[in-house]
Short mmCIF file of C-alpha atoms in Angstrom, two decimals:
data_model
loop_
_atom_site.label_atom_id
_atom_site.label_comp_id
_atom_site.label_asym_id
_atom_site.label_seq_id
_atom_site.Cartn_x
_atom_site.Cartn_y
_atom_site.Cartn_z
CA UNK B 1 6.56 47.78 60.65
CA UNK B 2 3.64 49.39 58.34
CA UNK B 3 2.45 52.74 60.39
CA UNK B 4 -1.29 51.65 61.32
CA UNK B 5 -3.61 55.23 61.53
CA UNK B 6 -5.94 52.71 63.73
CA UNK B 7 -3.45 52.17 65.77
CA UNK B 8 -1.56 55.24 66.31
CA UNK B 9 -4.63 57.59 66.70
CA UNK B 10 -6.99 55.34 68.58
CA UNK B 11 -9.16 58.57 69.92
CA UNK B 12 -9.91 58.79 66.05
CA UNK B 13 -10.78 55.06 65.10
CA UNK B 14 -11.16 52.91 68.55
CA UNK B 15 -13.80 54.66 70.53
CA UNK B 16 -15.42 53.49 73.90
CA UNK B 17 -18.50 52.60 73.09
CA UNK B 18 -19.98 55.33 74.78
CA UNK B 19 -19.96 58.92 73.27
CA UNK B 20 -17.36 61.44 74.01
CA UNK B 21 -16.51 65.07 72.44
CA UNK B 22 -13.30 65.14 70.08
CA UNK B 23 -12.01 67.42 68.45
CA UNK B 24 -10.82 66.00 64.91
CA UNK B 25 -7.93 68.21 62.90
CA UNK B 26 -7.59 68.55 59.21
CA UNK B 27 -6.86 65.25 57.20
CA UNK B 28 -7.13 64.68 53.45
CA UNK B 29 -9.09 61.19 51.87
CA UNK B 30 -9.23 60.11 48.14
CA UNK B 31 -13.03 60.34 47.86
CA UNK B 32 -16.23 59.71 45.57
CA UNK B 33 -19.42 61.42 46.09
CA UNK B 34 -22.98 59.53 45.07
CA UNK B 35 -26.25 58.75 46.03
CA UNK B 36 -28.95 56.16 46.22
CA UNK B 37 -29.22 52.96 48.74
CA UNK B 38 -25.98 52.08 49.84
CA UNK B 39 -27.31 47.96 49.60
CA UNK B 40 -28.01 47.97 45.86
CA UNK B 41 -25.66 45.50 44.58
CA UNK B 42 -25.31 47.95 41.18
CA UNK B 43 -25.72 51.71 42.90
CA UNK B 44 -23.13 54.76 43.31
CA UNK B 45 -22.31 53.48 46.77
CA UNK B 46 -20.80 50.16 45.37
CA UNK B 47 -18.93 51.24 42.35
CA UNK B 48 -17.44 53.86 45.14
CA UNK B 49 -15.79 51.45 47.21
CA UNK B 50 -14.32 50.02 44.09
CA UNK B 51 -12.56 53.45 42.84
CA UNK B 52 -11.07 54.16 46.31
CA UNK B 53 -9.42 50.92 47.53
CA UNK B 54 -8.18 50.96 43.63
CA UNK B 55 -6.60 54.36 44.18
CA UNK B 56 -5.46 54.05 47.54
CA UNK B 57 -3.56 50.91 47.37
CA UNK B 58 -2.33 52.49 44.20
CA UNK B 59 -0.29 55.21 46.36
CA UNK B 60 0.46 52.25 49.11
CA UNK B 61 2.19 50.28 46.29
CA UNK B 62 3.71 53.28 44.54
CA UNK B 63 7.49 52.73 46.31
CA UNK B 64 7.68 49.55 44.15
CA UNK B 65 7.31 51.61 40.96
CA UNK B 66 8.40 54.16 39.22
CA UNK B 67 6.30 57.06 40.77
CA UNK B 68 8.24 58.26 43.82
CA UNK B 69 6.55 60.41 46.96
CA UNK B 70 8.40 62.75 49.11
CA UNK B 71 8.34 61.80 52.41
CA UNK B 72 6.72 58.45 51.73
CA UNK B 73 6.60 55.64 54.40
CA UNK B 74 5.19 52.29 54.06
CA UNK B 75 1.87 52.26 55.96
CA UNK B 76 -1.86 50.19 56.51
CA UNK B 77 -4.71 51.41 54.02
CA UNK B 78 -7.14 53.07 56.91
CA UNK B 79 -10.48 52.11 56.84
CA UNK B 80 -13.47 52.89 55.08
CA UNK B 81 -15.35 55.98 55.90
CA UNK B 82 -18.39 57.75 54.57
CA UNK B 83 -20.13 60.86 55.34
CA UNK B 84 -23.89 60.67 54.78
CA UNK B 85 -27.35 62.74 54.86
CA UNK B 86 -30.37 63.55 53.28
CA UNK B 87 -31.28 66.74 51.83
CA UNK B 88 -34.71 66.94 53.13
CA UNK B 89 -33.47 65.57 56.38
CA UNK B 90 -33.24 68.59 58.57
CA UNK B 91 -32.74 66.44 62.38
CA UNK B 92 -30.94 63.77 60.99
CA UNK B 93 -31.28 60.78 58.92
CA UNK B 94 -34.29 58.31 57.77
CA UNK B 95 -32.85 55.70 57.91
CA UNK B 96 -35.74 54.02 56.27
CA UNK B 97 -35.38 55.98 52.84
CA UNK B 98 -32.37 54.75 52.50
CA UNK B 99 -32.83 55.52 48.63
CA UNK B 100 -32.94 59.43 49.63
CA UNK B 101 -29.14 59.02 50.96
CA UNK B 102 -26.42 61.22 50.09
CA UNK B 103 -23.12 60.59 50.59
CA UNK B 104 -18.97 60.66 50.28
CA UNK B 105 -17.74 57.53 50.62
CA UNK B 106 -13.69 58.17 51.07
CA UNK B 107 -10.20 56.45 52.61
CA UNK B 108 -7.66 58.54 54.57
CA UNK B 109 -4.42 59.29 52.75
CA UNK B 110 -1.21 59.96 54.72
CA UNK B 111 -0.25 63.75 54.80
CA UNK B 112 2.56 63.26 51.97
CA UNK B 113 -0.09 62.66 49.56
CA UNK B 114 0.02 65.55 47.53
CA UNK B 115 -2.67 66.26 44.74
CA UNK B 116 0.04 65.64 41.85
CA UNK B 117 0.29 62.06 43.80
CA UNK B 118 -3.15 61.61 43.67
CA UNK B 119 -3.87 62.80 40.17
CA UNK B 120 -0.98 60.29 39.10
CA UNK B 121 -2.56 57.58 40.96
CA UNK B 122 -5.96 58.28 39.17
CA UNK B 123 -4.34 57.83 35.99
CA UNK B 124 -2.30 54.50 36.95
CA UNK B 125 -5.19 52.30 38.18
CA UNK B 126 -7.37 53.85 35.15
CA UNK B 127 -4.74 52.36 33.01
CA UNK B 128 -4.04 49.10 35.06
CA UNK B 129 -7.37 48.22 35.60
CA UNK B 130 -9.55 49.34 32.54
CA UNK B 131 -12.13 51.45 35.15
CA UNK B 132 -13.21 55.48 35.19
CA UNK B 133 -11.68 56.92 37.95
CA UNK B 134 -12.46 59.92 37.00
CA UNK B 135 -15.06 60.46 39.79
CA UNK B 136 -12.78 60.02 42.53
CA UNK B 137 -11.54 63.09 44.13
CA UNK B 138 -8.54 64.75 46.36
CA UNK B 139 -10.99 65.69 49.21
CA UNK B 140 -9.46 68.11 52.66
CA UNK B 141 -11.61 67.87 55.59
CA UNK B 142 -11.61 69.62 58.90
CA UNK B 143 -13.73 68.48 61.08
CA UNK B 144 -13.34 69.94 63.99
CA UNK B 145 -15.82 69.43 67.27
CA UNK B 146 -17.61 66.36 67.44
CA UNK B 147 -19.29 64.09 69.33
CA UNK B 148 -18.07 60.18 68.49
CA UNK B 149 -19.03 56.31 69.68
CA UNK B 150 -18.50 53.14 68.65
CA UNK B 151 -21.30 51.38 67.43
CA UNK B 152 -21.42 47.93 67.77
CA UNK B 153 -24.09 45.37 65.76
CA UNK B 154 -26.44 45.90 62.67
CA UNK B 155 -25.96 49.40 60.78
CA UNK B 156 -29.83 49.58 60.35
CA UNK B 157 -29.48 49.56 64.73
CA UNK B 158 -27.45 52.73 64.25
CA UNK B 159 -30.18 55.16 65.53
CA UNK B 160 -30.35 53.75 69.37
CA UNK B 161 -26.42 54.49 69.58
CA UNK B 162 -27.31 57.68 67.77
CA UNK B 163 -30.11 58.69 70.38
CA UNK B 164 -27.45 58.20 72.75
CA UNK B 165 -25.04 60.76 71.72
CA UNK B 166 -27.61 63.35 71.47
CA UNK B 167 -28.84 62.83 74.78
CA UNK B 168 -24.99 63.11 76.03
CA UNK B 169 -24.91 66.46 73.94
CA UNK B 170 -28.12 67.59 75.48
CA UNK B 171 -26.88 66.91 79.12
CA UNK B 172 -23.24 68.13 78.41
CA UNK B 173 -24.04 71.83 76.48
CA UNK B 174 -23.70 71.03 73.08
CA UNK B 175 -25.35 70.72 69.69
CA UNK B 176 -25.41 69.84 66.51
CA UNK B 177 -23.67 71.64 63.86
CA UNK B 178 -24.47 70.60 60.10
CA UNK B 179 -23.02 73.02 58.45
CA UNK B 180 -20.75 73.12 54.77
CA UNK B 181 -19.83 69.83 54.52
CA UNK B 182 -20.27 69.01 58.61
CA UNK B 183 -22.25 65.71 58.00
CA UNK B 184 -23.13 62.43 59.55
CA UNK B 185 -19.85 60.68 59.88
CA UNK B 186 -18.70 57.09 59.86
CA UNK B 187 -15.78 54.65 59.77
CA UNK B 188 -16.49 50.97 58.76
CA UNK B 189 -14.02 49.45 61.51
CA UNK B 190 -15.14 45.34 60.28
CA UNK B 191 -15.52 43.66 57.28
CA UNK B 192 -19.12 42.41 56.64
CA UNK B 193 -18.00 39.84 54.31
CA UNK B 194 -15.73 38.53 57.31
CA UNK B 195 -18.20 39.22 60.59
CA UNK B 196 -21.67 38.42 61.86
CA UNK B 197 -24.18 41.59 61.54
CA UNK B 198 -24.52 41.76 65.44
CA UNK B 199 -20.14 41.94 65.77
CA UNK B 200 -19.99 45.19 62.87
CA UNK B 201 -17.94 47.65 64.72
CA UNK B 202 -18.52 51.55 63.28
CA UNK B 203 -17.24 54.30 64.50
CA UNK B 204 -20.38 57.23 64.73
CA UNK B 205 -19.43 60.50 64.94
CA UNK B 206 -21.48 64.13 64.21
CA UNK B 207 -20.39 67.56 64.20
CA UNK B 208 -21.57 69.88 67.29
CA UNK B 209 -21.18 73.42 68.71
CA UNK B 210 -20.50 74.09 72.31
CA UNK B 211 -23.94 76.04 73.46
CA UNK B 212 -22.88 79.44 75.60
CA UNK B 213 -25.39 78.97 78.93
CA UNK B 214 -26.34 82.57 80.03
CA UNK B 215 -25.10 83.45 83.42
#
């Protein structure tokens, strides 16, 4: 049976829907980076989902070929994630300037990935499918402490479960922590094509510090 990352680390992907602290280790993503309104049929945010789900079922498919990874198993592409934010956004984001957003749209890849896998995969779905992948990139990230919930309904009702968490941070000594690439965080659990707006399931998640209480 395919290895399912939503299954086997469900403190990563399947959330309570109430917020908890996690603390999320290094994992690497094929990602694209862009910016604009993530709804415009023809913007960066579009064309991005495009590029990854053409390079990472690339590497999924790659045992059938020619191009052979050390270590590989067969496994499910995880989902969509994106990290997000706005550079004049200093307490979080707007969500209604949604043409002001920032982001890096990326899909986990499984640790036996290695950048000469991904580079080759680049090149084989530039050739198969007649598309720039140039953009797309072999992205680490490390997390580390962070405050998480799933989110259930609209994306535009995002900021009520997002008022929750920091309220939970507030009452459990922590804050946030955007710092380097320490963004806005999350993982597109349903299909929208597939589910009813008020049934999207997201995973929200946001980087924090423990605060040291004197005394």
């Amino acid at each position: 049976m395919a290895f399912d990352y939503k299954k086997e680390y469900k403190e990563f992907y399947m959330p309570k829907n109430k917020p908890a602290i996690v603390q999320i280790p290094k994992m690497q993503f094929a990602a694209v980076r862009g910016q604009g309104d993530p709804n415009d049929e023809n913007g960066d945010y579009k064309k991005s989902i495009s590029l990854l789900y053409g390079i990472a079922y690339t590497i999924k498919m790659s045992y059938k070929g020619s191009h052979k990874i050390d270590g590989f198993f067969e496994y499910v592409v995880p989902p969509l994630e994106g990290l997000w934010w706005q550079d004049d956004a200093a307490d979080g984001i707007d969500y209604g300037r949604k043409a002001d957003m920032r982001f890096v749209s990326m899909i986990r890849l499984p640790d036996f990935v290695q950048q000469a896998d991904f580079d080759w995969a680049v090149e084989e779905a530039t050739r198969k499918k007649k598309q720039d992948f140039s953009h797309a990139e072999f992205f680490t990230y490390e997390e580390g402490l962070c405050v998480q919930c799933m989110h259930i309904g609209r994306y535009d009702d995002e900021p009520a479960t997002v008022a929750q968490m920091h309220r939970y941070m507030a009452e459990n000594g922590y804050a946030l922590d955007r710092t380097g690439e320490r963004r806005h965080h999350e993982i597109y659990l349903s299909n929208p094509r597939k589910c009813t707006a008020e049934k999207l399931k997201a995973v929200i998640r946001q980087p924090v510090i423990r605060i040291e209480k004197d005394g």
